[in-house]
Tab-separated table of C-alpha atoms in Angstrom:
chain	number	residue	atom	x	y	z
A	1	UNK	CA	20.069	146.272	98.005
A	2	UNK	CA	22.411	143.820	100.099
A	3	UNK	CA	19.885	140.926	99.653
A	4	UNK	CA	18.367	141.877	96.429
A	5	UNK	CA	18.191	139.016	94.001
A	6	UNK	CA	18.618	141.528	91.217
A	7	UNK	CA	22.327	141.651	91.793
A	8	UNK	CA	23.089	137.973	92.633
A	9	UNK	CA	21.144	136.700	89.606
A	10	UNK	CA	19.196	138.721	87.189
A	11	UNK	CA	22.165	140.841	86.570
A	12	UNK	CA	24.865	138.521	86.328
A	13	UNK	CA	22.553	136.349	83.755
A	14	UNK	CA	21.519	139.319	81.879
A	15	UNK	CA	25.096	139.987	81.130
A	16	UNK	CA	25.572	136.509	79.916
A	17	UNK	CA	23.060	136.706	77.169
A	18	UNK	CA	24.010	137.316	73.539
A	19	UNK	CA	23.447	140.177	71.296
A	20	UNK	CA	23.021	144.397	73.040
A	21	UNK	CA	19.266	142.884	74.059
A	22	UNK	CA	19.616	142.659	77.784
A	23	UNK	CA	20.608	146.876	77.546
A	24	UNK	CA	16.997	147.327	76.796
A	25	UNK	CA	15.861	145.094	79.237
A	26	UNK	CA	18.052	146.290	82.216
A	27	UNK	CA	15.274	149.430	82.520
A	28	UNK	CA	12.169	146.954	83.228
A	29	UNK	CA	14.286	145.250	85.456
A	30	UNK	CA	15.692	148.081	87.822
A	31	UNK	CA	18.721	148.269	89.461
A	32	UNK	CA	16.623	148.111	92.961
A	33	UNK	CA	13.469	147.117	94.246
A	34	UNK	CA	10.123	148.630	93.346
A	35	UNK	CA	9.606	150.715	96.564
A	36	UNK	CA	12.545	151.715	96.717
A	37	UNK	CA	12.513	153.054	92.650
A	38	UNK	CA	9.579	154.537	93.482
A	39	UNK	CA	10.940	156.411	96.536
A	40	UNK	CA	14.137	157.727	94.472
A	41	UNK	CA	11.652	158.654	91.690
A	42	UNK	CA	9.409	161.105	94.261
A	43	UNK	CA	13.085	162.177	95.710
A	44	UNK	CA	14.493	163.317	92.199
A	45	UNK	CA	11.202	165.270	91.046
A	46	UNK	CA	11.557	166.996	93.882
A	47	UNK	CA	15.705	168.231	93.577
A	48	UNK	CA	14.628	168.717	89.746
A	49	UNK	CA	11.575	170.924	90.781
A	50	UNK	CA	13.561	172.739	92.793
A	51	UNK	CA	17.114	173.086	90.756
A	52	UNK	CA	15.402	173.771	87.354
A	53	UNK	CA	12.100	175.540	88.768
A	54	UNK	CA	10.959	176.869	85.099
A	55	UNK	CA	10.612	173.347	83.537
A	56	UNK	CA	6.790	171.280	83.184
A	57	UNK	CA	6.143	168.525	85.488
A	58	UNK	CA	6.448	166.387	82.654
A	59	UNK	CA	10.026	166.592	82.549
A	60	UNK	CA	10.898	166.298	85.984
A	61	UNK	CA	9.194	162.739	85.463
A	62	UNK	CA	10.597	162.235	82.638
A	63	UNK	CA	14.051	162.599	83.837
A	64	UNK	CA	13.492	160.758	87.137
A	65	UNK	CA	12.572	157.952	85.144
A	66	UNK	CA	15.723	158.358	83.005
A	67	UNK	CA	18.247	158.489	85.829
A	68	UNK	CA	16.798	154.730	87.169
A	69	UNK	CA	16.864	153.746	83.710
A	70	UNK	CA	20.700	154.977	83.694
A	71	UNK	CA	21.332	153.417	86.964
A	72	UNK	CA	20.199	149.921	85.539
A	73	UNK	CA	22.052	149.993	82.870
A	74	UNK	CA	24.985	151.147	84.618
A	75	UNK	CA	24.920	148.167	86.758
A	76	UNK	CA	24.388	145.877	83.837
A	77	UNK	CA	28.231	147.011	82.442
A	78	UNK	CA	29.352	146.627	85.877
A	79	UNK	CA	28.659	143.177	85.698
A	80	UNK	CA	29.912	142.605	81.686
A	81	UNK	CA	32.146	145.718	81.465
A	82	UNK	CA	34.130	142.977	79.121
A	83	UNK	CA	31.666	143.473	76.813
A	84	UNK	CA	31.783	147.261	76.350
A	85	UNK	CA	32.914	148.312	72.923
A	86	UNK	CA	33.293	144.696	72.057
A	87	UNK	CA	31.925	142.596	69.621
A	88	UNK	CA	28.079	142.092	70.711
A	89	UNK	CA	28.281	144.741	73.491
A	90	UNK	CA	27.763	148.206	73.514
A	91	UNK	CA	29.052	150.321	70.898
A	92	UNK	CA	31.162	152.905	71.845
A	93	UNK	CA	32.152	155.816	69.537
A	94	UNK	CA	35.624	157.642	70.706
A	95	UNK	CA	36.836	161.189	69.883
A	96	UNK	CA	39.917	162.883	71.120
A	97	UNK	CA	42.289	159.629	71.402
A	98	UNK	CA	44.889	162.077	69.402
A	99	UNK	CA	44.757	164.116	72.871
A	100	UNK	CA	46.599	160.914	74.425
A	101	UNK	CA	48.564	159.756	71.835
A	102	UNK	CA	50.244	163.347	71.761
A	103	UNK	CA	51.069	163.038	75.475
A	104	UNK	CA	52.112	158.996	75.083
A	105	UNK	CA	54.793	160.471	72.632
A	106	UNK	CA	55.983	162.943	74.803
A	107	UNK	CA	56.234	160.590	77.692
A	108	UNK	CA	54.567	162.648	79.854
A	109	UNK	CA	52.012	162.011	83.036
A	110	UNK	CA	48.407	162.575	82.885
A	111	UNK	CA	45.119	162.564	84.804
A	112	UNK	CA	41.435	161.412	82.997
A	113	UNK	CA	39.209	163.472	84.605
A	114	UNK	CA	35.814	162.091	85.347
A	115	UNK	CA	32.689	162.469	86.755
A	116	UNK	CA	30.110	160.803	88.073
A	117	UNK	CA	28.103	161.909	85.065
A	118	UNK	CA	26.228	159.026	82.224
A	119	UNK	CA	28.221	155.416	82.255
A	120	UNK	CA	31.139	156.586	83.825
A	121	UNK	CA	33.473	153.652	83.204
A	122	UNK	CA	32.708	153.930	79.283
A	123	UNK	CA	35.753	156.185	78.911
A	124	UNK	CA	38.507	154.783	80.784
A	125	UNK	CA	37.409	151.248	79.117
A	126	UNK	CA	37.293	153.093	75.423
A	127	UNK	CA	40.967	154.229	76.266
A	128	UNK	CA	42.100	150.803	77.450
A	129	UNK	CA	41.213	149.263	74.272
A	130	UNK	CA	43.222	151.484	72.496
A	131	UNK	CA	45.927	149.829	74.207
A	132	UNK	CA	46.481	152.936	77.067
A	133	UNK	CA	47.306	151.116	80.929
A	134	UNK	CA	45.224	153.071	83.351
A	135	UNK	CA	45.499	153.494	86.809
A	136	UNK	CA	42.570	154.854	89.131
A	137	UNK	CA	42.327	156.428	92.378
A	138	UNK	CA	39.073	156.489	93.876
A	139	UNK	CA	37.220	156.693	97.449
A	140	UNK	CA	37.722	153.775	99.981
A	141	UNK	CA	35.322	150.813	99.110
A	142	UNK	CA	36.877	147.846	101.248
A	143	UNK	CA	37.017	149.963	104.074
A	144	UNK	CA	33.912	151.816	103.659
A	145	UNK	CA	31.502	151.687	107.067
A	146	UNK	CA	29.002	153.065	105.103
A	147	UNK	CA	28.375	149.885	102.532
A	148	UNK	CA	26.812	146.913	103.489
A	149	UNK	CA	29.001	143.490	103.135
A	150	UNK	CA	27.445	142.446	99.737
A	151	UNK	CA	27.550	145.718	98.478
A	152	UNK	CA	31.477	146.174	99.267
A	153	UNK	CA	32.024	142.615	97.821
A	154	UNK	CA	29.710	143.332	94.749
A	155	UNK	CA	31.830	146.686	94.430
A	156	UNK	CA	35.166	144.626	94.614
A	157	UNK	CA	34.332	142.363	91.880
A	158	UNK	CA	33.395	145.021	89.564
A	159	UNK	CA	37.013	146.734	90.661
A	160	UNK	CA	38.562	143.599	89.499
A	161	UNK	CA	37.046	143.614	86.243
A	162	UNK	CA	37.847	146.860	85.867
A	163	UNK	CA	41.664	146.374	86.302
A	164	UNK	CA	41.621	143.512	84.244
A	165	UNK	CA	40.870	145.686	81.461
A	166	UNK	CA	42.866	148.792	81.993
A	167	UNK	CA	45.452	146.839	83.280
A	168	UNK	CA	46.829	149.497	86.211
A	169	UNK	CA	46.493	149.561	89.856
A	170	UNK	CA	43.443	150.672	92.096
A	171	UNK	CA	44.293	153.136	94.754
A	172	UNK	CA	41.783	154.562	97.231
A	173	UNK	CA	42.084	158.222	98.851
A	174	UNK	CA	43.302	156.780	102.221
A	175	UNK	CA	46.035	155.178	100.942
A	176	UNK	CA	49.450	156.748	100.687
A	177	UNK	CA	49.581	159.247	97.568
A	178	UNK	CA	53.057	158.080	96.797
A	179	UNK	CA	52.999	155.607	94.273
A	180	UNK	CA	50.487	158.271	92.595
A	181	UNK	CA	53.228	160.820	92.402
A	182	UNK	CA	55.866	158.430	91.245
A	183	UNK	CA	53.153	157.304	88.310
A	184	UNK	CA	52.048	160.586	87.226
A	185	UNK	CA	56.301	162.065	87.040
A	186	UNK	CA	56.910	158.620	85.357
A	187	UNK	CA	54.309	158.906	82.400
A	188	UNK	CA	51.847	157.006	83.825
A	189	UNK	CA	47.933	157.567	83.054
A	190	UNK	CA	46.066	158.025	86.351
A	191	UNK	CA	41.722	158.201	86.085
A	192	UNK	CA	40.115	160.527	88.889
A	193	UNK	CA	37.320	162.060	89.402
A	194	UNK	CA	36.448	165.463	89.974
A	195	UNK	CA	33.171	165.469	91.362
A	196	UNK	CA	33.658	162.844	93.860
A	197	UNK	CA	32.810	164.210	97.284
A	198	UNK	CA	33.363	162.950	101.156
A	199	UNK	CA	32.379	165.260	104.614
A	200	UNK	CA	35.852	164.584	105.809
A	201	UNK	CA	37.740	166.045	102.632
A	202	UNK	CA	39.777	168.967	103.977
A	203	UNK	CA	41.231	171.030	100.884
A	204	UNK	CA	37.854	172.207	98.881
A	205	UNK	CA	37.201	175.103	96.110
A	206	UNK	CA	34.099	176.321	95.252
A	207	UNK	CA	32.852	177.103	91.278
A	208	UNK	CA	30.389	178.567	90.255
A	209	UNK	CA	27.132	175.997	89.579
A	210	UNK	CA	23.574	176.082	88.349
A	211	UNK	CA	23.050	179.018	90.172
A	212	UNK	CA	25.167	178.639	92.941
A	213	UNK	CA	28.459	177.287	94.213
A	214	UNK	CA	29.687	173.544	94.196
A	215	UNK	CA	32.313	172.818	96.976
A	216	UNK	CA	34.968	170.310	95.443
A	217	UNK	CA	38.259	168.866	96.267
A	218	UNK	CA	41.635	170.174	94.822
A	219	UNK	CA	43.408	167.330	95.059
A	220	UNK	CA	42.952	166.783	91.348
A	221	UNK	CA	44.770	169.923	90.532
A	222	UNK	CA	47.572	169.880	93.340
A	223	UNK	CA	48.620	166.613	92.181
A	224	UNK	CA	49.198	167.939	88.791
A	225	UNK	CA	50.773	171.122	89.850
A	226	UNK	CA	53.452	168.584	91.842
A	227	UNK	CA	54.231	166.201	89.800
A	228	UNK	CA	54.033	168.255	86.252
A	229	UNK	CA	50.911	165.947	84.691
A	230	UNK	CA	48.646	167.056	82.090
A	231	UNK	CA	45.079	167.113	82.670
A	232	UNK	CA	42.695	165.526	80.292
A	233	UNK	CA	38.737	165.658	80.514
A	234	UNK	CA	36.532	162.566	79.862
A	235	UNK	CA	32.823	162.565	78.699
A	236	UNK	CA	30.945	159.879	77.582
A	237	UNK	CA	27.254	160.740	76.533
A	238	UNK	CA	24.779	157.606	76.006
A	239	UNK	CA	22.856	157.846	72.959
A	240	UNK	CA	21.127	154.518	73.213
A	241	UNK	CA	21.141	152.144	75.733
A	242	UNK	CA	23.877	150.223	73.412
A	243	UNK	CA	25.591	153.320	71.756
A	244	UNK	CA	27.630	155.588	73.835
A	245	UNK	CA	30.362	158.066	72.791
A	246	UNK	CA	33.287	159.191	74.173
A	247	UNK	CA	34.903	162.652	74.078
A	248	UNK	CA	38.569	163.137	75.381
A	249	UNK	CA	38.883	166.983	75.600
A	250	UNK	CA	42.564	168.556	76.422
A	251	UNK	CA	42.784	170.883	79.026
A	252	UNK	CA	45.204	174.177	79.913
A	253	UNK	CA	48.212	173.821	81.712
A	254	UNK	CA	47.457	175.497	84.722
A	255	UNK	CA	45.826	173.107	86.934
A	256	UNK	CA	43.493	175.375	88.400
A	257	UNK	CA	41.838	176.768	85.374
A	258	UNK	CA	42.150	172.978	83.683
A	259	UNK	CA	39.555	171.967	86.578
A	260	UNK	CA	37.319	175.570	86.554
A	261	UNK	CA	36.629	174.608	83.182
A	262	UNK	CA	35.906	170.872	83.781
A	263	UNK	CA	32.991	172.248	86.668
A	264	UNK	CA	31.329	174.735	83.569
A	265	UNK	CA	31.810	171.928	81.527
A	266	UNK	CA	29.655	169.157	83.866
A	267	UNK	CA	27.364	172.336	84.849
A	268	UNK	CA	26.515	173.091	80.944
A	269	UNK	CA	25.806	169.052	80.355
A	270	UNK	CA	23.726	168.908	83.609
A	271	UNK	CA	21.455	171.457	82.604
A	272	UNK	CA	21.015	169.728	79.107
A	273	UNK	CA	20.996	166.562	80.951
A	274	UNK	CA	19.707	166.270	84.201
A	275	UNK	CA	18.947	162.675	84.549
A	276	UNK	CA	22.784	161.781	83.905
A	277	UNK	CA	24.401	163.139	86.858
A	278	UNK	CA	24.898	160.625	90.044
A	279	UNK	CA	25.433	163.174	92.824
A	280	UNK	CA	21.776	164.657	93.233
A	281	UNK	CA	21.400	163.089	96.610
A	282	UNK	CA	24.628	164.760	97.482
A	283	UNK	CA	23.261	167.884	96.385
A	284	UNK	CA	22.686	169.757	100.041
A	285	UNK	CA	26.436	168.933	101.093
A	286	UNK	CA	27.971	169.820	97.626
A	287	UNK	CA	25.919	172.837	96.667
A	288	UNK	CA	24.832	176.108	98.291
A	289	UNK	CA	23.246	179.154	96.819
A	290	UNK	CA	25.230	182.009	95.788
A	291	UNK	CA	26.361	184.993	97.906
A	292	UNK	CA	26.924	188.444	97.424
A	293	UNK	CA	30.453	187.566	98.041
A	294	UNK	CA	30.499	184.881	95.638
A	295	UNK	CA	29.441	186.765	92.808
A	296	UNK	CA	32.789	188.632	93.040
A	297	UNK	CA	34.249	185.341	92.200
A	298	UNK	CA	33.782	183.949	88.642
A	299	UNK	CA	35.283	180.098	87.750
C-alpha cells in the first residue's frame, strides 16, 4: 500500500474530476492492489462463512466484494472529503440534527459516537455543515509503529482535511485526556468511536454480539460519567455510492446503558449489513464465543 500508485495519483485525480462519476469508478479501481483484493476477498468469505454459517455462498461473495467496494470509496472521500454533501459531491441526507440543536441550546457537552461501520466520516462532516465545531479523539497515527511512512503521512493529510471542516482539534488516545474533559464540561462536541480497539487498552466491557461477546473500551462512557456529557449515536448508511444518510440517534443518560445500546445497535446493522463493518480482521481479538457465565449477563 506504501508504494501503491493508487494513492499518490489515481485517487487524488479521481477526486478532482467533476460531477459524483469518479464514486462509481472508485470500485474498478480498488483501494489496493489486485493480489492483495483478492487475498482480503478469500479472507472475508471465510469470517462471513463462519459468523453467519446459515447464509449461500453467494452472499458471502457478494458481500466480500461489497466491503472492497466500500473501502474504495471510502478512500476516494478521504481524499475530497470537501466535496461530501456539497454541490457535485455526494449527497448526504441528515436526520436527528434536532438531537444537537437541543443540547447546543442547553449549552451542554456531548460525545458523537461512531463506529467503524459504512463511510464513517459522513456524519461528523454532515454535522459540520450545519455549522456544529467538532473535536475528535482517535488512536495514535503519527506515532503509530505499526503504519508504514506513506501511510502515516497519507493518514495525516486526510486528518487535516478533516479539521478543516469540522473546525476542532485532533487528539489521539496517548495524549493527555485533559483538554477532553475541559471540552466536554465546557459544551464542546467531541466525535469518538466506540468500536475502536488496541491490545494495550486496559479498561474493557464485554456486550453481548452476534452470538457471542465483543470486548470494548469504556472510556467512552467514563468520560461522560466525569464530565456530565450527553451521548449521541451516529449512523450513516450508504445507499448509493453518491447518496448516503445520516441518522443522529439520542441516547439515555446513564453512560453505561447509552453505550449497551450503541453495541445492539452496530450488532443489529451488522447482521443486515455485513460488508459495512471495518473491524472483521480484528474479529479474533474483539470477539469470543459466549459462556455459560456470559449468558447470565444481558447488554
Amino acid at each position: 500500500m506504501t508504494s501503491d500508485w493508487r494513492f499518490k495519483w489515481a485517487f487524488p485525480m479521481l477526486g478532482r474530476m467533476p460531477s459524483t462519476l469518479p464514486w462509481h469508478i472508485a470500485p474498478k479501481l480498488g483501494r489496493d492492489p489486485m493480489r492483495t483484493r483478492q487475498a482480503t476477498e478469500r479472507f472475508l468469505q471465510e469470517r462471513f462463512r463462519s459468523v453467519f454459517p446459515d447464509r449461500l455462498e453467494a452472499e458471502y461473495r457478494q458481500w466480500a466484494c461489497a466491503h472492497l467496494d466500500m473501502l474504495a470509496q471510502e478512500q476516494l472521500d478521504s481524499v475530497a472529503l470537501h466535496r461530501l454533501g456539497a454541490r457535485g459531491g455526494p449527497k448526504i441526507q441528515l436526520a436527528g440534527w434536532e438531537h444537537v440543536e437541543c443540547l447546543l441550546s442547553r449549552g451542554q457537552g456531548f460525545i458523537l459516537v461512531l463506529n467503524h461501520y459504512d463511510r464513517l466520516l459522513t456524519a461528523p462532516i454532515a454535522l459540520a455543515l450545519r455549522g456544529l465545531t467538532l473535536h475528535t479523539m482517535t488512536m495514535p497515527i503519527a506515532d503509530n509503529l505499526e503504519l508504514g511512512a506513506a501511510h502515516r503521512d497519507f493518514l495525516m493529510r486526510k486528518i487535516s482535511a478533516y479539521t478543516q471542516i469540522t473546525r476542532g482539534q485532533w487528539r489521539t488516545s496517548n495524549q493527555g485526556l485533559r483538554p477532553v474533559h475541559e471540552g466536554l464540561r465546557s459544551g464542546q462536541a467531541w466525535v469518538i468511536l466506540a468500536d475502536a480497539w488496541r491490545p494495550e487498552f486496559g479498561r474493557m466491557r464485554s456486550h453481548a454480539f452476534l452470538g457471542g461477546q465483543l470486548n470494548l473500551p469504556t472510556g467512552i462512557e467514563r468520560l461522560a460519567q466525569s464530565t456530565g456529557a450527553a451521548l449521541l449515536h451516529g449512523m450513516t448508511r450508504s445507499v448509493a455510492p453518491d447518496q448516503l444518510e445520516v441518522v443522529i440517534e439520542a441516547l439515555p443518560e446513564e453512560p453505561e446503558v447509552a453505550l449497551n445500546r450503541v453495541v445492539r445497535r452496530l450488532a443489529e446493522d451488522v447482521a443486515a449489513r455485513p460488508w459495512a463493518w471495518w473491524q472483521w480482521g480484528l474479529w479474533d481479538q474483539m470477539w469470543r464465543p459466549t459462556s455459560q457465565g456470559d449468558r447470565l449477563v444481558h447488554h
